[in-house]
Amino acid sequence: MDLYSLKRMVNMKQIKQQIKQAGMVLVVFFTVVIVTSAYAEPPGPTTGKNEAKRPNIVIILGDDLGFADLGSFGSEIKTPHLDSLAKDGVRFTNFYTNASCSPTRSVLLSGVDMHQNGLGNMDEFTAPNQWGVDGYEGVLNDRVATLPQLLKDAGYHTYMVGKWHMGKTPEQIPAARGFERDFTLLDGAGSYWDMTNLSAATPKSVFTEDGKYLTKLPDDYYATKTYTDKLISFIEAGRGDGKPFFAYVSHQAPHDPYHLPQDWRNRHVGEYDKGWDAVRQERLKRQIELGIMPAGTTLAERMWFIPDPIVLAPASRAILGKKMELYAGLVENLDFHVGRLIDYLKKTGQYDNTIFLVFGDNGAEGNDLFKMIAGTPGTRDALFAAINWSQTHPNAWGDPGSYVAYGPMWAQASMTPFSQFKGWLAEGGIHNALIVSGPAVKRPKGSINNSVMHVADLMPTLLEIAGTSYPKSYQGRELPAISGKSWGPLLAGKAESPRTEQDYLGWELFGNRAVRQGEWKLRWQYKPLGTGEWELFNLVADPAERKDLAAERPDKVKALLALWDDYVKTNNVILPSRSVFETMYDVLPVRVPDDPGYPPLLYKKQFVPPKEMVVEPKQ
Amino acid sequence: MKFVTFSWFIFALIPVTPAFFPSQALAQLPARFYLKSLSGGSAVPLIVESISGNTNPFDPAHNVTAGANFDATMSLAGYALAFPLFDRAALAAIIVPMGRISGEVTVAGKSVSQSAKGFGDPMLEFDINLIGPPAQKNIPDVLRYEPGFSLDLLADLALPIGEYDSSQSLNIGQNRWYGRVAMPVIWQLGPWVPGRRTTLEILPSVWLFGDNTDYGGKTLKTDPSFQLDAHLTRDFTEQLWGAIDGTYYKGGKSSVDGVSGTSSSNIGVGLTLGYQINDNLNLTFGYKSTVNDSAPDDLKMDVFMVSLVYGWHPLVEGMKRLSGEK
């Protein structure tokens, strides 16, 4: 390491800039796609007797919630209510989503691969060669049926609160896609306090309530609180007819900006000054103790452009740590409101007949959305930010007008022990914590399962629980095949995995691509987070993806490449001609290995000579 | 390394300067006087005041001379250091008043013109926080500082070494020991974010006076007096703030060779504007005046004040040098 590199290592300002420049950004714009209205087919084969026994279903989706952010998955963040669900149910340690928001949500609600359901790319980043192509509309297209549509047809009440991010026109909003009641943020991000959005082009967030667009927000609005209030009111209003309900609780938290009430901001003051390395080590230790990760698991290497926190000045650690303090508070506030929902269901006698599914929509966010939008002085968005998003003082963090995100260093802590973060196809981008509890779960309470699962599995699983099945056609149109596998036998304790050894999972987003079969994963990513070549990892032996085995196992590479080809063909994957990552190699510093303790210069300690040899100088 | 602007640090240093404000003038300290700062920080103030009234502004006893009219130009300079003591924020300071005063003074029914100039009595000040955030011993402590509700113990002691001429009643030095014990309170109202800070501050104090045994050849005694200062402050921008100030003063009856004067009870009000010129320099402008001053024996005084305070901390200055800002 030369002097320039050393200087760079300790120059956090520069490092922050590099990190921000490197950030893939999820800007929240939607193109307008006219989707025809969908109406339900006749209800599924349910009887009044069955209906009385069918469980309620609640999906708690955390936006950018990390694998290691819940206490039951090794976090120091206090999440007693979510952990209580884990204690009552099962934790799954090999659950996958897609690498970003709307692609995951579209699969969750359709069961169909993202390249067919309209979110083949995020609307904000659809490449020129994908424009106009079926499956790349940027919204949840009308060729798929949705989970709420099918559950509604099967006799369920269907409720949604929170973030949608899959279309804004009347044909695309939750009310048109199967939800009877909703209180929805249609955008992908924005203020938690009001309707302020992130850019000059879309200055105002769009909300719907029960299918109507809102002119303003309710009094005393705070996203997580209001979503919970609304959901409880929906459930209470629909309780009288005895029908079960499906609730999609799509929280905005803990997506940036980290907006949270004052009471929740100072619960971890100074706790994160120790830095991300220490937090990752502590979380991994707890994960091993809890059985989330096997003994011997090693952490992914700290990314080369992130400094070792022990070389940082206390002020730097305090400021960066405060961002994590806010994030922790945001997660704890989310947990508090989940607790309110649980309490309500218990008090009304519905809890014991309710299935909860808790997970995040992708890896934790290590990119800098704000920088991407407003980071260039002289632009319209910078001017917009100066007016609406300039509360930069740390004491203002959490207030309206502040924009805090914790950066790749903490994102990697949220994704302990994995590598990288949201937007990428390393495990840190797609590997999520999953909790399932409720009457469908017959496995031992508090147990852990390590089978490979995917968000696409929710459609067949929940339809099975509801006593119905995925139809071949809907509204007279043939439906695309769902890609998931039901967890029914797994939850019932009759199987250890929903998948066979031959089943595989595939991913593509922003041009990055990957397949996993069994314990093997083949991955191609843009430089410098990737190599621009196919890399091979054994995820059982190396969940942190530290050792590329492609050169040692060409047979595996060949086999998995064949699966990749199958994935492309089956799902009409069109690699984008443009990618947000295409110039990243020219933004980040040259990638070098992370060797702990290197260079020794930075880790030397003051030499203390033996006491008996210490003398005063001779005059 | 500029995760935080230097102004944050320096803003925290500015309150190091409380001792330099004109405690003599209206015996009231300015708002935001007892906000705490980074330990090890120093400050040097220069305060200039133009004062008129019927009492000697250099004498905190505020002995009223009915029918008199004094005009004074006073400046104060000094040095203050913030440091931790038992993990509490503490402050030690010295301030030296200087200037000139002139006026019509009535002594034994005879009116004479007098004037005085030179250095006044240096005042030592010690303040320690009792309730509130712990001492700011590093930059993270500064970043996390919010006064919330804080209570200090304050002691001032003036040294009787200022210019004094026993042949005249008007002097800059007071030729006696005096000082006070006080308990400054700061109550943060709302968020502690530059541009939005609001405080309610009160300062109850008791002044104690020694005897001047050479007051025109006689002995001047002054009873203890009680003083209550109050300030409601509010940021207008991140750099600009203002305050409404009030003072209540009672007691301090003096006697000369056993002949007693009257005990006073006075109210003063004022306005203050503060502006942070740059990372090191703070400007304050204020005006104060007594309000219940229609009777001949009432205290009458009004004060224009301009202060410049230069604050610094070696750590912050070093960081600025490294970042090329200096």
CSV table of C-alpha atoms in Angstrom, one decimal, chain A residues 10-290:
chain,number,residue,atom,x,y,z
A,10,VAL,CA,-7.9,7.4,6.8
A,11,ASN,CA,-9.6,10.2,4.9
A,12,MET,CA,-13.2,9.4,5.6
A,13,LYS,CA,-14.4,12.4,3.6
A,14,GLN,CA,-13.0,10.9,0.5
A,15,ILE,CA,-14.1,7.5,1.4
A,16,LYS,CA,-17.6,8.7,1.9
A,17,GLN,CA,-17.5,10.3,-1.4
A,18,GLN,CA,-16.2,7.2,-3.1
A,19,ILE,CA,-18.9,5.1,-1.4
A,20,LYS,CA,-21.6,7.5,-2.5
A,21,GLN,CA,-20.3,7.7,-6.0
A,22,ALA,CA,-20.3,4.0,-6.1
A,23,GLY,CA,-23.8,3.7,-5.0
A,24,MET,CA,-26.4,2.1,-7.1
A,25,VAL,CA,-29.5,4.2,-6.7
A,26,LEU,CA,-33.1,3.2,-6.5
A,27,VAL,CA,-34.8,6.4,-7.7
A,28,VAL,CA,-38.5,6.4,-7.4
A,29,PHE,CA,-40.1,7.1,-10.7
A,30,PHE,CA,-42.8,5.2,-12.4
A,31,THR,CA,-43.6,5.2,-16.1
A,32,VAL,CA,-47.2,5.1,-16.8
A,33,VAL,CA,-48.4,1.8,-18.1
A,34,ILE,CA,-52.0,1.2,-18.8
A,35,VAL,CA,-53.1,-2.1,-17.3
A,36,THR,CA,-56.5,-3.4,-17.8
A,37,SER,CA,-58.6,-4.0,-14.8
A,38,ALA,CA,-58.6,-7.4,-13.3
A,39,TYR,CA,-61.6,-9.0,-11.9
A,40,ALA,CA,-61.8,-12.1,-9.9
A,41,GLU,CA,-62.7,-15.5,-11.3
A,42,PRO,CA,-65.2,-17.5,-9.3
A,43,PRO,CA,-64.0,-18.4,-5.8
A,44,GLY,CA,-61.9,-21.5,-5.2
A,45,PRO,CA,-63.3,-24.7,-3.7
A,46,THR,CA,-63.9,-23.6,-0.1
A,47,THR,CA,-66.7,-24.5,2.2
A,48,GLY,CA,-68.2,-22.7,5.0
A,49,LYS,CA,-66.8,-25.2,7.4
A,50,ASN,CA,-63.3,-24.9,6.0
A,51,GLU,CA,-63.6,-21.1,5.9
A,52,ALA,CA,-64.1,-20.9,9.6
A,53,LYS,CA,-60.9,-22.8,10.3
A,54,ARG,CA,-58.7,-21.1,7.7
A,55,PRO,CA,-56.1,-18.9,9.2
A,56,ASN,CA,-55.5,-15.3,8.8
A,57,ILE,CA,-52.3,-14.4,7.0
A,58,VAL,CA,-50.1,-11.4,7.9
A,59,ILE,CA,-47.0,-10.6,5.9
A,60,ILE,CA,-44.7,-8.2,7.6
A,61,LEU,CA,-42.3,-6.9,5.0
A,62,GLY,CA,-39.4,-4.7,6.2
A,63,ASP,CA,-38.0,-2.4,3.5
A,64,ASP,CA,-34.3,-3.0,3.3
A,65,LEU,CA,-34.3,-4.9,6.6
A,66,GLY,CA,-31.1,-6.9,6.9
A,67,PHE,CA,-30.6,-10.5,7.6
A,68,ALA,CA,-28.9,-9.8,10.9
A,69,ASP,CA,-31.1,-7.0,12.1
A,70,LEU,CA,-33.5,-8.9,14.3
A,71,GLY,CA,-32.6,-10.2,17.8
A,72,SER,CA,-33.6,-13.7,16.8
A,73,PHE,CA,-31.1,-13.5,14.0
A,74,GLY,CA,-28.2,-12.3,16.1
A,75,SER,CA,-28.7,-8.5,16.3
A,76,GLU,CA,-28.2,-6.3,19.3
A,77,ILE,CA,-31.2,-4.3,18.1
A,78,LYS,CA,-34.1,-5.0,20.4
A,79,THR,CA,-37.0,-6.6,18.5
A,80,PRO,CA,-38.9,-8.4,21.2
A,81,HIS,CA,-42.2,-8.6,19.3
A,82,LEU,CA,-40.7,-9.9,16.1
A,83,ASP,CA,-38.6,-12.3,18.2
A,84,SER,CA,-41.7,-13.5,19.9
A,85,LEU,CA,-43.0,-14.6,16.5
A,86,ALA,CA,-39.7,-16.5,16.0
A,87,LYS,CA,-40.1,-18.0,19.4
A,88,ASP,CA,-43.6,-19.2,18.5
A,89,GLY,CA,-42.7,-20.2,15.0
A,90,VAL,CA,-39.7,-21.2,12.9
A,91,ARG,CA,-36.7,-19.2,11.6
A,92,PHE,CA,-35.5,-19.9,8.2
A,93,THR,CA,-31.9,-19.1,7.4
A,94,ASN,CA,-31.7,-19.7,3.7
A,95,PHE,CA,-34.5,-17.5,2.4
A,96,TYR,CA,-34.0,-15.6,-0.8
A,97,THR,CA,-35.5,-12.5,-2.4
A,98,ASN,CA,-34.5,-10.5,-5.4
A,99,ALA,CA,-31.8,-7.9,-5.0
A,100,SER,CA,-34.1,-4.9,-4.9
A,101,CYS,CA,-37.5,-3.6,-4.0
A,102,SER,CA,-40.1,-3.9,-6.7
A,103,PRO,CA,-38.6,-7.0,-8.3
A,104,THR,CA,-39.1,-8.8,-5.0
A,105,ARG,CA,-42.5,-7.3,-4.3
A,106,SER,CA,-43.8,-8.3,-7.7
A,107,VAL,CA,-42.7,-11.9,-7.2
A,108,LEU,CA,-44.2,-11.9,-3.7
A,109,LEU,CA,-47.6,-10.9,-5.0
A,110,SER,CA,-47.6,-12.8,-8.3
A,111,GLY,CA,-45.5,-15.9,-7.7
A,112,VAL,CA,-44.1,-15.4,-11.2
A,113,ASP,CA,-40.5,-14.6,-12.0
A,114,MET,CA,-39.7,-10.9,-12.2
A,115,HIS,CA,-38.7,-11.1,-15.8
A,116,GLN,CA,-42.3,-12.1,-16.6
A,117,ASN,CA,-44.3,-10.2,-14.2
A,118,GLY,CA,-43.3,-6.7,-15.4
A,119,LEU,CA,-40.4,-6.0,-13.1
A,120,GLY,CA,-37.7,-7.5,-15.3
A,121,ASN,CA,-35.9,-4.4,-14.3
A,122,MET,CA,-36.7,-1.7,-11.8
A,123,ASP,CA,-38.8,0.9,-13.6
A,124,GLU,CA,-36.3,3.5,-12.7
A,125,PHE,CA,-33.5,1.7,-14.5
A,126,THR,CA,-35.1,-0.1,-17.4
A,127,ALA,CA,-32.5,-0.4,-20.2
A,128,PRO,CA,-33.1,0.7,-23.8
A,129,ASN,CA,-33.1,-2.8,-25.1
A,130,GLN,CA,-35.8,-3.7,-22.5
A,131,TRP,CA,-38.2,-0.9,-23.4
A,132,GLY,CA,-41.5,-2.2,-24.7
A,133,VAL,CA,-40.6,-5.8,-24.0
A,134,ASP,CA,-43.2,-8.0,-22.1
A,135,GLY,CA,-42.1,-8.5,-18.6
A,136,TYR,CA,-40.2,-5.3,-18.4
A,137,GLU,CA,-43.1,-2.8,-18.1
A,138,GLY,CA,-41.7,-1.5,-14.9
A,139,VAL,CA,-45.0,-2.2,-13.1
A,140,LEU,CA,-46.8,-5.4,-12.1
A,141,ASN,CA,-48.3,-6.3,-15.4
A,142,ASP,CA,-51.8,-7.6,-16.1
A,143,ARG,CA,-50.6,-11.0,-17.4
A,144,VAL,CA,-50.2,-12.2,-13.8
A,145,ALA,CA,-52.8,-12.8,-11.1
A,146,THR,CA,-52.0,-11.5,-7.7
A,147,LEU,CA,-52.1,-13.2,-4.4
A,148,PRO,CA,-54.7,-10.9,-3.0
A,149,GLN,CA,-56.9,-11.5,-6.0
A,150,LEU,CA,-56.7,-15.2,-5.6
A,151,LEU,CA,-57.2,-15.1,-1.8
A,152,LYS,CA,-60.1,-12.7,-2.2
A,153,ASP,CA,-61.7,-15.1,-4.6
A,154,ALA,CA,-61.1,-17.8,-2.0
A,155,GLY,CA,-63.1,-15.9,0.5
A,156,TYR,CA,-60.5,-13.8,2.3
A,157,HIS,CA,-60.6,-10.2,3.2
A,158,THR,CA,-57.6,-8.6,1.7
A,159,TYR,CA,-55.8,-5.6,3.2
A,160,MET,CA,-52.7,-3.7,2.4
A,161,VAL,CA,-50.9,-0.9,4.2
A,162,GLY,CA,-47.5,0.6,3.4
A,163,LYS,CA,-45.4,0.8,0.3
A,164,TRP,CA,-46.4,-0.5,-3.1
A,165,HIS,CA,-43.9,0.6,-5.7
A,166,MET,CA,-45.4,-1.3,-8.6
A,167,GLY,CA,-47.5,1.3,-10.5
A,168,LYS,CA,-49.5,4.4,-9.8
A,169,THR,CA,-52.3,4.6,-12.4
A,170,PRO,CA,-55.8,3.5,-11.4
A,171,GLU,CA,-55.3,0.1,-13.0
A,172,GLN,CA,-52.1,-0.5,-11.2
A,173,ILE,CA,-52.8,0.5,-7.6
A,174,PRO,CA,-53.5,-2.0,-4.8
A,175,ALA,CA,-57.3,-1.6,-5.1
A,176,ALA,CA,-57.1,-2.7,-8.7
A,177,ARG,CA,-54.8,-5.6,-7.9
A,178,GLY,CA,-57.0,-7.4,-5.3
A,179,PHE,CA,-56.9,-5.4,-2.1
A,180,GLU,CA,-60.3,-4.6,-0.6
A,181,ARG,CA,-58.9,-2.0,1.8
A,182,ASP,CA,-55.6,-0.2,1.6
A,183,PHE,CA,-53.6,2.7,2.8
A,184,THR,CA,-50.7,2.9,0.5
A,185,LEU,CA,-47.6,4.8,-0.4
A,186,LEU,CA,-47.4,4.2,-4.1
A,187,ASP,CA,-43.8,5.5,-4.4
A,188,GLY,CA,-40.7,3.6,-3.5
A,189,ALA,CA,-39.5,5.9,-0.9
A,190,GLY,CA,-40.0,9.4,0.7
A,191,SER,CA,-40.6,11.1,3.9
A,192,TYR,CA,-42.1,9.2,6.8
A,193,TRP,CA,-43.7,12.4,8.1
A,194,ASP,CA,-45.4,13.9,5.1
A,195,MET,CA,-45.9,13.7,1.4
A,196,THR,CA,-42.4,15.1,0.5
A,197,ASN,CA,-40.7,13.0,-2.1
A,198,LEU,CA,-37.1,12.9,-3.2
A,199,SER,CA,-36.7,14.7,-6.4
A,200,ALA,CA,-37.9,17.8,-8.3
A,201,ALA,CA,-39.5,15.6,-10.9
A,202,THR,CA,-41.7,13.8,-8.4
A,203,PRO,CA,-41.8,16.2,-5.5
A,204,LYS,CA,-44.9,14.8,-3.9
A,205,SER,CA,-45.4,11.2,-2.7
A,206,VAL,CA,-48.7,9.7,-3.9
A,207,PHE,CA,-50.9,7.8,-1.5
A,208,THR,CA,-54.1,5.9,-1.9
A,209,GLU,CA,-56.7,4.9,0.7
A,210,ASP,CA,-59.3,2.3,-0.3
A,211,GLY,CA,-58.5,2.9,-4.0
A,212,LYS,CA,-58.8,6.7,-3.9
A,213,TYR,CA,-55.8,9.1,-4.2
A,214,LEU,CA,-55.2,11.2,-1.1
A,215,THR,CA,-55.0,15.0,-1.2
A,216,LYS,CA,-53.3,15.0,2.2
A,217,LEU,CA,-52.3,12.7,5.0
A,218,PRO,CA,-54.1,12.0,8.2
A,219,ASP,CA,-53.4,14.2,11.2
A,220,ASP,CA,-50.5,12.9,13.3
A,221,TYR,CA,-49.2,10.9,10.4
A,222,TYR,CA,-46.1,8.9,10.9
A,223,ALA,CA,-45.6,6.1,8.4
A,224,THR,CA,-45.1,3.1,10.6
A,225,LYS,CA,-47.6,4.2,13.2
A,226,THR,CA,-50.3,5.2,10.7
A,227,TYR,CA,-49.9,2.0,8.6
A,228,THR,CA,-50.5,0.0,11.8
A,229,ASP,CA,-53.4,2.1,12.9
A,230,LYS,CA,-55.0,1.7,9.5
A,231,LEU,CA,-54.5,-2.0,9.4
A,232,ILE,CA,-56.0,-2.5,12.8
A,233,SER,CA,-59.0,-0.5,11.7
A,234,PHE,CA,-59.4,-2.5,8.6
A,235,ILE,CA,-59.3,-5.8,10.5
A,236,GLU,CA,-61.7,-4.5,13.1
A,237,ALA,CA,-64.1,-3.3,10.5
A,238,GLY,CA,-64.1,-6.6,8.7
A,239,ARG,CA,-64.1,-8.9,11.7
A,240,GLY,CA,-67.9,-9.2,12.0
A,241,ASP,CA,-68.5,-11.6,9.0
A,242,GLY,CA,-66.1,-14.3,10.2
A,243,LYS,CA,-64.1,-14.4,7.0
A,244,PRO,CA,-60.3,-14.7,7.4
A,245,PHE,CA,-58.1,-11.9,6.3
A,246,PHE,CA,-54.9,-11.5,4.4
A,247,ALA,CA,-52.8,-8.5,5.4
A,248,TYR,CA,-49.9,-7.3,3.4
A,249,VAL,CA,-48.0,-5.0,5.8
A,250,SER,CA,-45.5,-3.5,3.6
A,251,HIS,CA,-43.7,-1.1,5.9
A,252,GLN,CA,-41.5,1.7,4.7
A,253,ALA,CA,-39.2,1.1,7.6
A,254,PRO,CA,-36.3,0.8,7.8
A,255,HIS,CA,-35.7,2.2,4.3
A,256,ASP,CA,-33.8,5.5,4.2
A,257,PRO,CA,-34.3,8.4,5.0
A,258,TYR,CA,-34.2,7.3,8.6
A,259,HIS,CA,-37.1,9.3,9.9
A,260,LEU,CA,-38.2,8.4,13.4
A,261,PRO,CA,-39.8,10.0,16.4
A,262,GLN,CA,-37.6,11.8,18.9
A,263,ASP,CA,-38.2,9.2,21.6
A,264,TRP,CA,-36.7,6.5,19.4
A,265,ARG,CA,-33.5,8.3,18.4
A,266,ASN,CA,-31.4,8.1,21.5
A,267,ARG,CA,-31.7,4.5,22.6
A,268,HIS,CA,-28.3,3.4,21.4
A,269,VAL,CA,-26.2,6.6,22.0
A,270,GLY,CA,-22.5,5.7,21.5
A,271,GLU,CA,-23.2,2.0,21.2
A,272,TYR,CA,-22.0,1.9,17.6
A,273,ASP,CA,-18.9,4.0,18.1
A,274,LYS,CA,-17.0,0.8,18.2
A,275,GLY,CA,-17.5,0.4,14.5
A,276,TRP,CA,-18.9,-2.0,12.0
A,277,ASP,CA,-16.2,-4.6,12.3
A,278,ALA,CA,-16.9,-5.1,16.0
A,279,VAL,CA,-20.6,-5.2,15.4
A,280,ARG,CA,-20.3,-7.8,12.7
A,281,GLN,CA,-18.1,-9.9,14.9
A,282,GLU,CA,-20.6,-9.7,17.8
A,283,ARG,CA,-23.5,-10.5,15.5
A,284,LEU,CA,-21.8,-13.5,14.0
A,285,LYS,CA,-20.9,-14.7,17.5
A,286,ARG,CA,-24.6,-14.5,18.5
A,287,GLN,CA,-25.7,-16.1,15.2
A,288,ILE,CA,-23.5,-19.1,15.9
A,289,GLU,CA,-24.7,-19.3,19.5
A,290,LEU,CA,-28.3,-19.1,18.3
